[in-house]
Short mmCIF file of C-alpha atoms and ligand atoms in Angstrom, two decimals:
data_model
loop_
_atom_site.label_atom_id
_atom_site.label_comp_id
_atom_site.label_asym_id
_atom_site.label_seq_id
_atom_site.Cartn_x
_atom_site.Cartn_y
_atom_site.Cartn_z
CA MET V 1 2.36 -33.47 -23.86
CA SER V 2 1.62 -34.29 -20.18
CA LYS V 3 -0.51 -31.75 -18.65
CA LYS V 4 0.80 -32.48 -14.93
CA VAL V 5 3.81 -32.92 -13.17
CA ASN V 6 4.04 -35.10 -10.04
CA ILE V 7 5.86 -34.40 -6.81
CA ASN V 8 6.37 -37.03 -4.39
CA TYR V 9 7.06 -35.80 -0.79
CA ASN V 10 6.86 -37.71 2.49
CA ASN V 11 5.28 -40.67 0.57
CA LEU V 12 2.73 -38.40 -0.71
CA ASN V 13 1.96 -37.50 -4.33
CA PHE V 14 1.19 -34.03 -5.48
CA GLU V 15 -0.08 -33.19 -8.91
CA LEU V 16 1.03 -29.75 -10.24
CA ASP V 17 -0.48 -28.21 -13.56
CA LEU V 18 2.04 -27.44 -16.30
CA VAL V 19 1.39 -24.02 -18.16
CA LYS V 20 2.33 -23.54 -21.87
CA GLY V 21 2.99 -20.27 -23.45
CA SER V 22 2.33 -19.27 -27.04
CA GLU V 23 5.85 -19.82 -27.96
CA ASN V 24 5.77 -23.36 -26.21
CA GLU V 25 7.68 -22.40 -23.14
CA ILE V 26 6.44 -24.66 -20.25
CA GLY V 27 6.36 -23.96 -16.40
CA ILE V 28 5.20 -25.49 -13.51
CA ASP V 29 2.35 -23.80 -11.59
CA ILE V 30 3.32 -24.35 -8.00
CA SER V 31 0.77 -22.01 -6.54
CA SER V 32 -1.07 -24.98 -4.69
CA LEU V 33 2.30 -26.37 -3.41
CA ARG V 34 2.28 -24.65 -0.11
CA ASN V 35 -1.41 -25.30 0.70
CA ASN V 36 -1.20 -28.98 -0.30
CA ALA V 37 2.26 -30.05 0.61
CA ASN V 38 3.61 -27.41 2.72
CA LEU V 39 6.43 -26.68 0.62
CA ILE V 40 7.57 -23.50 -1.16
CA THR V 41 10.14 -23.19 -3.96
CA LEU V 42 13.52 -21.39 -3.33
CA ASP V 43 15.11 -19.53 -6.38
CA PRO V 44 17.41 -16.73 -5.42
CA GLY V 45 17.44 -13.84 -7.96
CA PHE V 46 14.52 -15.66 -9.42
CA LYS V 47 16.62 -17.23 -12.08
CA ASN V 48 14.26 -20.00 -12.85
CA THR V 49 11.01 -18.27 -11.86
CA GLY V 50 8.26 -17.05 -13.95
CA SER V 51 6.37 -14.09 -11.86
CA CYS V 52 3.45 -13.68 -14.46
CA LYS V 53 1.92 -14.51 -17.72
CA SER V 54 2.68 -11.79 -20.33
CA SER V 55 1.79 -11.01 -23.89
CA ILE V 56 4.13 -7.96 -24.44
CA THR V 57 7.71 -9.42 -25.20
CA PHE V 58 9.07 -12.61 -26.32
CA LEU V 59 12.66 -13.65 -25.58
CA ASP V 60 14.50 -16.81 -26.47
CA GLY V 61 17.85 -16.28 -24.64
CA GLU V 62 19.31 -19.61 -26.39
CA LYS V 63 18.53 -18.64 -29.95
CA GLY V 64 19.00 -14.85 -29.27
CA ILE V 65 15.48 -13.91 -30.37
CA LEU V 66 13.71 -10.79 -29.22
CA ARG V 67 10.23 -9.85 -30.28
CA TYR V 68 7.85 -6.99 -29.21
CA ARG V 69 4.14 -8.28 -29.63
CA GLY V 70 5.32 -10.83 -32.07
CA TYR V 71 7.44 -8.31 -34.16
CA SER V 72 11.18 -8.96 -34.29
CA ILE V 73 13.38 -6.25 -32.70
CA GLU V 74 15.49 -6.26 -35.99
CA ASP V 75 12.51 -5.28 -38.22
CA LEU V 76 11.36 -2.54 -35.58
CA ALA V 77 14.72 -1.21 -34.92
CA ASN V 78 15.25 -0.58 -38.67
CA LYS V 79 11.82 0.35 -39.79
CA ALA V 80 9.55 1.82 -37.07
CA ASN V 81 9.78 4.95 -35.16
CA PHE V 82 9.87 4.91 -31.26
CA LEU V 83 6.39 6.41 -30.89
CA GLU V 84 5.00 3.47 -33.10
CA VAL V 85 6.75 0.98 -30.80
CA ALA V 86 5.73 2.78 -27.68
CA TYR V 87 2.00 2.42 -28.79
CA LEU V 88 2.57 -1.10 -29.98
CA LEU V 89 3.85 -2.18 -26.52
CA ILE V 90 1.49 -0.50 -24.51
CA PHE V 91 -1.70 -1.18 -26.59
CA GLY V 92 -0.70 -4.45 -28.41
CA GLU V 93 -1.13 -3.41 -31.96
CA LEU V 94 0.97 -1.10 -34.29
CA PRO V 95 -1.08 2.07 -34.68
CA ASN V 96 -2.55 3.02 -38.18
CA LYS V 97 -1.95 6.64 -39.32
CA LYS V 98 -4.76 8.29 -37.48
CA GLN V 99 -3.98 6.52 -34.13
CA LEU V 100 -0.43 7.53 -34.33
CA HIS V 101 -1.21 10.94 -35.35
CA ASP V 102 -3.69 11.34 -32.33
CA PHE V 103 -1.03 9.67 -30.17
CA SER V 104 1.61 12.00 -30.98
CA ASN V 105 -0.51 15.20 -30.71
CA ASP V 106 -2.09 14.07 -27.36
CA ILE V 107 1.42 13.59 -26.10
CA LYS V 108 2.61 17.02 -27.39
CA GLU V 109 -0.43 18.48 -25.41
CA ARG V 110 0.69 17.13 -22.30
CA ALA V 111 4.44 17.91 -22.63
CA ILE V 112 4.39 20.89 -19.99
CA ILE V 113 5.78 20.64 -16.42
CA ASP V 114 4.65 22.65 -13.60
CA GLU V 115 6.98 25.44 -13.11
CA ASP V 116 7.38 24.61 -9.46
CA LEU V 117 9.24 21.44 -10.39
CA ARG V 118 12.00 23.68 -11.92
CA ILE V 119 12.67 24.79 -8.15
CA ILE V 120 13.05 21.29 -6.92
CA LEU V 121 15.37 20.30 -9.84
CA ASN V 122 17.24 23.64 -9.17
CA SER V 123 17.79 22.59 -5.67
CA TYR V 124 19.66 19.58 -6.32
CA PRO V 125 23.52 19.77 -6.46
CA ARG V 126 24.38 20.25 -10.09
CA SER V 127 26.67 17.20 -9.52
CA ALA V 128 24.09 15.01 -8.40
CA HIS V 129 23.61 11.79 -10.39
CA PRO V 130 20.96 12.15 -13.25
CA MET V 131 19.42 8.78 -12.49
CA GLY V 132 18.66 9.87 -8.90
CA VAL V 133 17.28 13.15 -9.85
CA LEU V 134 15.15 11.68 -12.64
CA SER V 135 13.74 9.13 -10.36
CA SER V 136 13.01 11.73 -7.79
CA LEU V 137 11.36 14.39 -10.25
CA THR V 138 9.24 11.39 -11.68
CA SER V 139 7.96 10.69 -8.03
CA GLY V 140 7.67 14.36 -7.71
CA LEU V 141 5.30 14.75 -10.50
CA VAL V 142 2.66 12.88 -8.45
CA ALA V 143 2.57 15.71 -6.20
CA PHE V 144 1.35 18.05 -9.05
CA ASP V 145 -1.38 15.56 -10.13
CA PRO V 146 -2.17 13.44 -7.04
CA SER V 147 -5.42 12.09 -8.56
CA ALA V 148 -5.20 8.29 -8.46
CA VAL V 149 -5.53 6.61 -11.89
CA ASN V 150 -9.05 4.66 -12.26
CA ILE V 151 -7.65 1.64 -14.03
CA ASP V 152 -11.26 0.65 -15.16
CA ASP V 153 -11.72 3.90 -17.00
CA GLU V 154 -9.91 3.91 -20.36
CA ASP V 155 -9.54 7.72 -20.63
CA ASP V 156 -8.19 7.87 -17.30
CA MET V 157 -5.65 5.25 -18.09
CA TYR V 158 -4.86 6.92 -21.40
CA ASP V 159 -4.22 10.23 -19.81
CA ALA V 160 -1.97 9.02 -17.09
CA ILE V 161 0.07 7.03 -19.79
CA LEU V 162 0.38 9.96 -21.99
CA ASN V 163 1.24 12.23 -19.29
CA LEU V 164 4.28 10.17 -18.47
CA LEU V 165 5.36 9.80 -22.18
CA ALA V 166 5.00 13.45 -22.49
CA LYS V 167 6.73 14.76 -19.54
CA ILE V 168 9.63 12.37 -18.91
CA PRO V 169 11.57 13.43 -22.14
CA VAL V 170 11.25 17.01 -20.67
CA LEU V 171 12.66 15.96 -17.47
CA VAL V 172 15.49 13.93 -19.19
CA ALA V 173 16.37 17.16 -21.13
CA TRP V 174 16.25 19.28 -18.19
CA VAL V 175 18.31 16.96 -16.07
CA TYR V 176 20.87 17.11 -18.83
CA ARG V 177 20.88 20.81 -19.30
CA ARG V 178 21.16 21.71 -15.57
CA ARG V 179 24.20 19.48 -15.27
CA GLN V 180 25.45 21.35 -18.27
CA GLY V 181 24.55 24.69 -16.72
CA LEU V 182 22.20 25.60 -19.64
CA PRO V 183 18.76 27.10 -19.42
CA LEU V 184 15.89 24.79 -18.94
CA GLU V 185 13.69 24.97 -22.26
CA TYR V 186 10.76 23.41 -23.91
CA GLY V 187 11.52 22.01 -27.56
CA ASP V 188 9.01 22.67 -30.39
CA ILE V 189 5.51 21.25 -30.55
CA ASN V 190 5.72 20.91 -34.17
CA LEU V 191 8.45 18.34 -33.92
CA GLY V 192 8.48 14.55 -33.76
CA TYR V 193 9.08 12.97 -30.39
CA VAL V 194 12.61 12.01 -31.12
CA GLU V 195 13.43 15.11 -32.89
CA ASN V 196 11.98 17.21 -30.03
CA LEU V 197 14.09 15.24 -27.62
CA ALA V 198 17.27 16.11 -29.61
CA LYS V 199 16.32 19.82 -29.61
CA MET V 200 15.55 20.05 -26.11
CA MET V 201 18.85 18.46 -24.96
CA PHE V 202 21.14 20.09 -27.42
CA GLN V 203 19.80 23.45 -28.21
CA ARG V 204 21.93 26.39 -27.21
CA PRO V 205 20.46 29.50 -26.12
CA ASN V 206 22.15 31.70 -28.53
CA LYS V 207 21.83 29.76 -31.81
CA LYS V 208 19.40 28.15 -33.96
CA TYR V 209 19.17 24.40 -33.49
CA ILE V 210 19.63 22.42 -36.78
CA GLN V 211 18.34 18.86 -36.76
CA ASN V 212 21.01 16.28 -37.65
CA ASP V 213 19.37 13.03 -39.26
CA THR V 214 22.20 10.88 -38.05
CA ILE V 215 21.55 11.86 -34.43
CA VAL V 216 17.64 11.54 -34.68
CA SER V 217 18.05 8.09 -36.15
CA ALA V 218 20.68 6.83 -33.68
CA LEU V 219 18.55 8.12 -30.86
CA ASN V 220 15.44 6.49 -32.30
CA LYS V 221 17.15 3.02 -32.78
CA LEU V 222 18.66 3.23 -29.35
CA LEU V 223 15.24 3.95 -27.59
CA ILE V 224 13.60 1.26 -29.60
CA LEU V 225 16.17 -1.12 -28.71
CA HIS V 226 15.81 -0.45 -24.89
CA ALA V 227 11.82 -0.15 -25.02
CA ASP V 228 11.08 -3.36 -23.51
CA HIS V 229 12.87 -6.52 -22.26
CA GLU V 230 10.08 -8.64 -20.40
CA GLN V 231 10.68 -9.37 -16.75
CA ASN V 232 14.10 -7.69 -15.93
CA CYS V 233 15.01 -6.20 -12.61
CA SER V 234 13.54 -2.72 -13.19
CA THR V 235 10.34 -4.02 -14.95
CA SER V 236 9.75 -6.58 -12.34
CA THR V 237 10.29 -3.70 -9.81
CA VAL V 238 7.56 -1.50 -11.67
CA ARG V 239 5.20 -4.62 -11.68
CA ILE V 240 5.70 -5.40 -8.03
CA VAL V 241 5.57 -1.73 -6.67
CA GLY V 242 2.27 -1.23 -8.81
CA SER V 243 0.96 -4.57 -7.44
CA SER V 244 0.39 -2.82 -4.10
CA TYR V 245 -1.70 -0.26 -6.24
CA ALA V 246 0.90 2.44 -5.99
CA GLY V 247 0.35 4.75 -8.89
CA LEU V 248 1.91 4.69 -12.37
CA PHE V 249 4.44 7.64 -11.80
CA ALA V 250 5.41 6.13 -8.31
CA SER V 251 5.93 2.73 -9.86
CA VAL V 252 8.04 4.11 -12.70
CA SER V 253 10.18 6.01 -10.36
CA ALA V 254 10.95 2.90 -8.70
CA GLY V 255 11.78 1.32 -12.02
CA ILE V 256 14.42 4.12 -12.70
CA SER V 257 16.11 3.54 -9.39
CA ALA V 258 16.33 -0.25 -10.02
CA LEU V 259 17.50 0.37 -13.50
CA TRP V 260 20.30 2.71 -12.11
CA GLY V 261 22.61 -0.14 -10.87
CA ARG V 262 25.55 -1.21 -12.84
CA LEU V 263 24.41 -4.89 -13.37
CA HIS V 264 21.45 -3.53 -14.88
CA GLY V 265 21.00 -0.22 -16.97
CA GLY V 266 23.97 1.38 -15.25
CA ALA V 267 26.22 -1.00 -17.14
CA ASN V 268 26.11 1.31 -20.29
CA GLN V 269 27.94 3.88 -18.09
CA ALA V 270 30.21 1.55 -16.72
CA VAL V 271 31.24 0.06 -19.95
CA LEU V 272 32.48 3.49 -21.31
CA GLU V 273 34.32 4.04 -18.07
CA MET V 274 35.93 0.65 -18.35
CA LEU V 275 36.79 1.18 -22.08
CA GLU V 276 38.36 4.71 -21.23
CA LYS V 277 40.10 3.24 -18.31
CA ILE V 278 41.82 0.45 -20.59
CA GLN V 279 42.54 3.30 -22.93
CA ASN V 280 44.32 5.46 -20.30
CA ASP V 281 46.24 2.42 -19.14
CA GLY V 282 47.64 2.04 -22.60
CA GLY V 283 45.13 -0.16 -24.15
CA ASP V 284 46.34 -3.71 -23.06
CA THR V 285 42.95 -5.49 -23.49
CA LYS V 286 44.57 -8.79 -22.63
CA LYS V 287 45.52 -7.58 -19.02
CA PHE V 288 41.83 -6.66 -18.41
CA MET V 289 40.70 -9.88 -19.82
CA SER V 290 42.70 -11.70 -17.15
CA LYS V 291 41.41 -9.37 -14.61
CA ALA V 292 37.81 -10.35 -15.49
CA LYS V 293 38.58 -14.01 -15.29
CA ASP V 294 40.41 -13.70 -11.91
CA LYS V 295 37.99 -14.61 -9.23
CA SER V 296 39.88 -12.86 -6.61
CA ASP V 297 39.72 -9.64 -8.53
CA PRO V 298 36.36 -7.79 -8.38
CA PHE V 299 36.52 -6.36 -12.06
CA ARG V 300 34.09 -7.69 -14.56
CA LEU V 301 33.96 -7.18 -18.06
CA MET V 302 31.16 -4.75 -18.16
CA GLY V 303 28.59 -5.14 -21.11
CA PHE V 304 29.37 -8.69 -21.32
CA GLY V 305 26.96 -11.54 -19.97
CA HIS V 306 23.33 -11.67 -19.38
CA ARG V 307 20.81 -13.42 -17.13
CA VAL V 308 18.86 -14.71 -19.99
CA TYR V 309 21.01 -14.36 -23.21
CA LYS V 310 23.09 -17.36 -23.53
CA ASN V 311 23.84 -16.54 -27.20
CA PHE V 312 24.20 -13.09 -28.77
CA ASP V 313 22.19 -10.18 -27.53
CA PRO V 314 20.27 -9.42 -30.66
CA ARG V 315 20.29 -5.57 -29.53
CA ALA V 316 23.94 -5.84 -29.42
CA LYS V 317 24.41 -6.88 -32.86
CA ILE V 318 22.24 -3.95 -34.03
CA ILE V 319 23.98 -1.50 -31.74
CA LYS V 320 27.39 -2.56 -33.01
CA VAL V 321 26.58 -2.00 -36.58
CA ALA V 322 24.68 1.37 -35.77
CA ALA V 323 27.93 2.57 -33.56
CA HIS V 324 30.25 2.05 -36.83
CA GLU V 325 27.48 4.00 -38.99
CA VAL V 326 27.28 6.80 -36.43
CA LEU V 327 30.82 7.38 -35.91
CA LYS V 328 31.59 7.25 -39.64
CA ASP V 329 28.51 9.83 -40.46
CA LEU V 330 29.68 12.07 -37.62
CA GLY V 331 33.35 11.80 -38.81
CA ILE V 332 34.61 10.52 -35.48
CA ASP V 333 37.52 8.05 -34.89
CA ASP V 334 37.07 7.10 -31.40
CA PRO V 335 39.72 4.62 -30.15
CA VAL V 336 37.53 3.09 -27.62
CA LEU V 337 35.59 1.26 -30.49
CA ASP V 338 38.59 -0.49 -31.40
CA ILE V 339 39.31 -1.38 -27.77
CA ALA V 340 35.72 -2.55 -27.45
CA LYS V 341 36.13 -4.67 -30.69
CA ALA V 342 39.48 -6.22 -29.38
CA LEU V 343 37.68 -7.20 -26.13
CA GLU V 344 34.89 -8.71 -28.02
CA LYS V 345 37.00 -10.69 -30.36
CA GLU V 346 39.37 -12.10 -27.41
CA ALA V 347 36.17 -12.86 -25.11
CA LEU V 348 34.35 -14.63 -27.91
CA GLU V 349 37.59 -16.98 -28.42
CA ASP V 350 38.40 -17.35 -24.75
CA ASN V 351 37.20 -20.58 -22.86
CA TYR V 352 36.21 -18.69 -19.68
CA PHE V 353 33.60 -16.61 -21.73
CA VAL V 354 32.75 -19.48 -24.11
CA GLU V 355 31.87 -21.91 -21.44
CA ARG V 356 29.83 -19.54 -19.40
CA LYS V 357 28.02 -18.32 -22.56
CA LEU V 358 29.08 -14.84 -22.08
CA TYR V 359 28.42 -12.42 -25.09
CA PRO V 360 28.36 -8.80 -25.44
CA ASN V 361 25.07 -7.29 -24.28
CA VAL V 362 23.09 -4.36 -25.20
CA ASP V 363 25.15 -1.97 -23.15
CA PHE V 364 28.40 -2.98 -24.64
CA TYR V 365 28.36 -0.61 -27.52
CA SER V 366 25.56 1.84 -26.77
CA GLY V 367 27.70 4.31 -24.66
CA ILE V 368 30.06 4.58 -27.63
CA ILE V 369 27.12 5.99 -29.68
CA TYR V 370 25.90 8.19 -26.70
CA LYS V 371 29.61 9.57 -26.62
CA ALA V 372 29.51 10.42 -30.26
CA LEU V 373 26.45 12.32 -29.74
CA GLU V 374 28.21 14.15 -27.02
CA ILE V 375 25.97 12.97 -24.27
CA PRO V 376 28.08 12.72 -21.00
CA ASN V 377 28.82 9.15 -19.37
CA GLU V 378 26.31 9.87 -16.47
CA MET V 379 23.33 10.52 -18.71
CA PHE V 380 23.68 7.14 -20.49
CA THR V 381 21.35 5.39 -17.96
CA VAL V 382 18.80 8.16 -18.36
CA MET V 383 18.55 7.63 -22.00
CA PHE V 384 18.16 3.88 -21.25
CA ALA V 385 15.38 4.80 -18.73
CA LEU V 386 13.59 7.04 -21.49
CA GLY V 387 13.70 4.18 -23.91
CA ARG V 388 12.45 1.63 -21.31
CA LEU V 389 9.47 3.83 -20.30
CA PRO V 390 6.81 2.39 -22.92
CA GLY V 391 7.91 -1.09 -21.68
CA TRP V 392 7.42 -0.14 -17.91
CA ILE V 393 4.06 1.34 -18.91
CA ALA V 394 2.87 -1.61 -20.73
CA HIS V 395 3.90 -3.98 -17.75
CA TRP V 396 2.30 -1.76 -15.32
CA ARG V 397 -1.06 -1.68 -17.40
CA GLU V 398 -0.98 -5.34 -18.01
CA MET V 399 -0.29 -6.22 -14.54
CA ARG V 400 -3.34 -4.01 -13.17
CA MET V 401 -5.54 -4.90 -16.03
CA ASN V 402 -4.99 -8.60 -15.31
CA LYS V 403 -5.62 -7.91 -11.64
CA GLU V 404 -2.59 -9.54 -10.59
CA PRO V 405 -2.15 -10.13 -6.80
CA ILE V 406 -0.05 -7.96 -4.78
CA GLY V 407 3.74 -9.24 -5.34
CA ARG V 408 4.84 -10.83 -1.96
CA PRO V 409 7.50 -13.79 -2.16
CA ARG V 410 8.18 -15.97 0.78
CA GLN V 411 11.47 -17.02 2.25
CA ILE V 412 13.18 -19.67 4.17
CA TYR V 413 14.15 -18.35 7.45
CA ILE V 414 17.51 -19.45 8.62
CA GLY V 415 18.04 -17.14 11.75
CA GLU V 416 17.77 -17.75 15.62
CA ASN V 417 15.17 -20.04 16.97
CA PRO V 418 12.91 -18.69 19.96
CA ARG V 419 15.16 -17.18 22.70
CA ASP V 420 14.50 -15.08 25.84
CA TYR V 421 15.06 -11.34 25.94
CA ILE V 422 18.26 -10.43 28.09
CA SER V 423 17.90 -7.21 29.88
CA LEU V 424 20.43 -4.49 28.89
CA THR V 425 22.37 -4.62 32.28
CA LYS V 426 23.18 -8.39 31.65
CA ARG V 427 24.57 -8.20 27.95
N1 CMC X 501 32.74 -10.77 -16.63
C1 CMC X 501 33.33 -11.73 -16.03
N2 CMC X 501 32.63 -12.88 -15.64
C2 CMC X 501 31.38 -12.79 -15.66
C3 CMC X 501 30.69 -11.85 -16.34
C4 CMC X 501 31.47 -10.69 -16.70
N3 CMC X 501 30.83 -9.59 -17.42
N4 CMC X 501 29.36 -11.87 -16.21
C5 CMC X 501 29.25 -13.19 -15.71
N5 CMC X 501 30.36 -13.67 -15.23
C6 CMC X 501 30.63 -14.99 -14.81
C7 CMC X 501 30.45 -14.98 -13.22
O1 CMC X 501 31.68 -14.68 -12.59
C8 CMC X 501 29.88 -16.44 -13.09
O2 CMC X 501 31.12 -17.39 -13.15
P1 CMC X 501 31.16 -18.65 -12.02
O3 CMC X 501 30.05 -19.52 -12.70
O4 CMC X 501 32.61 -19.21 -12.37
O5 CMC X 501 30.83 -18.32 -10.77
C9 CMC X 501 29.08 -16.69 -14.41
O6 CMC X 501 29.78 -16.04 -15.32
C10 CMC X 501 27.81 -16.47 -14.39
O7 CMC X 501 27.33 -15.27 -13.90
P2 CMC X 501 26.44 -14.71 -12.88
O8 CMC X 501 26.86 -13.46 -12.37
O9 CMC X 501 26.05 -15.80 -11.87
O10 CMC X 501 25.22 -14.56 -13.91
P3 CMC X 501 23.73 -13.72 -13.72
O11 CMC X 501 22.91 -14.12 -14.57
O12 CMC X 501 23.46 -13.69 -12.18
O13 CMC X 501 24.39 -12.23 -14.00
C11 CMC X 501 24.85 -10.23 -15.31
C12 CMC X 501 24.03 -11.60 -15.10
C13 CMC X 501 24.34 -9.41 -16.59
C14 CMC X 501 24.73 -9.50 -13.98
C15 CMC X 501 26.28 -10.58 -15.42
O14 CMC X 501 26.64 -11.35 -16.51
C16 CMC X 501 27.12 -9.22 -15.27
O15 CMC X 501 27.55 -8.84 -14.05
N6 CMC X 501 27.62 -8.72 -16.39
C17 CMC X 501 28.19 -7.36 -16.39
C18 CMC X 501 27.29 -6.13 -16.23
C19 CMC X 501 26.33 -5.93 -17.33
O16 CMC X 501 26.99 -5.71 -18.41
N7 CMC X 501 25.10 -5.79 -17.17
C20 CMC X 501 24.18 -5.46 -18.15
C21 CMC X 501 23.23 -6.45 -18.30
S1 CMC X 501 22.27 -6.14 -19.91
C22 CMC X 501 21.38 -4.72 -19.69
C23 CMC X 501 20.15 -5.15 -18.84
O17 CMC X 501 19.17 -5.54 -19.42
O18 CMC X 501 20.17 -4.99 -17.85
#
């Protein structure tokens, strides 16, 4: 393979290096282009731009492959638990028994929130969107532990990472309970991470909480499936915010805000709202398919399409099966599942979707599971955020340890040329 690419511009030849990844992806290193040729590249939405080299997650959108640190998403979702996957993503290897035991215990030790944060949470209107509240509280955590993380000190880094992994599930549960008007409680230090999350969220003050294996297993799977997805919008946000040396909590808080939007993590809420709308409208899926294809109609088929998957999103395949299992185990017959399946079938046979390679993505079926677990629509993206937490942490850590430069894109200016100031009286 050639190791260089030649660009000819203004009758001058410039050589650019090629960079090859471990899965044979090839990129052109354009970092010398501006200095040598006075050119920059223009790529709105970064559709074709690699922002870093990373060893965390591999994704082949054409083949529908997703691997965390080399392990297939199918294996991890069906065989691992969320904490193992979090450890794997952040530190690079699956933990052995002792490492996992210590990791889990160290997280439990840190799962305490300063009582004053309750005051902040309680001062938000109960109707506030949980994503805004979670982002704000995550940033608020900094105020209670303002010391900056010394990234060259392994213990310091470990402490910051575990603090976040420990406190965010408590905040997630609290945000949910506050919306429901339930007392803010801690779970049980003797429980596993996901079991404790279920208890913290669903326990009622006047009755003993009984664990349900279907709920725990569904939550575990969903958290793993959301745990990382390389340089998506929120992860890129975390990396770019962190590249200015903003702390881990502040960077993750920014990631939560980026995830909130309906083109990204907010799609899971939007999908269920769409399915319910179709149901309430009489269930005519064809009508909504036409709307999705009509360029003059802003309606999009939410949960369909993906920037990098031009084939089935492997996570959607797993979640579709899980949705069936969860509904069956919990004895739920939800007509929105039938609407979702009908939309999927029609889209996969429709030229508009086939030509554009639009397939169901991770968000298409996840809301149906959350709904079956009695999690309200506005909490869906919060659940996604909790799942994505190890990914954000892993990327923040990788970016800082690789000593990546501050993220600062360039632009092509298309505004006015120089002109004279006109005094107010003459305008
Ligand atoms: N419904 C109808 N048309 C669509 C859809 C859709 N869901 N998605 C893309 N298209 C069309 C789009 O109109 C465009 O058509 P044309 O070429 O005629 O102009 C073409 O497909 C390419 O779309 P794009 O918006 O240029 O593609 P993108 O890579 O910029 O956007 C996307 C990807 C995920 C934002 C988009 O597919 C979308 O809006 N999907 C719905 C929202 C959604 O489900 N988001 C969750 C993404 S997965 C979770 C995550 O990781 O964030």
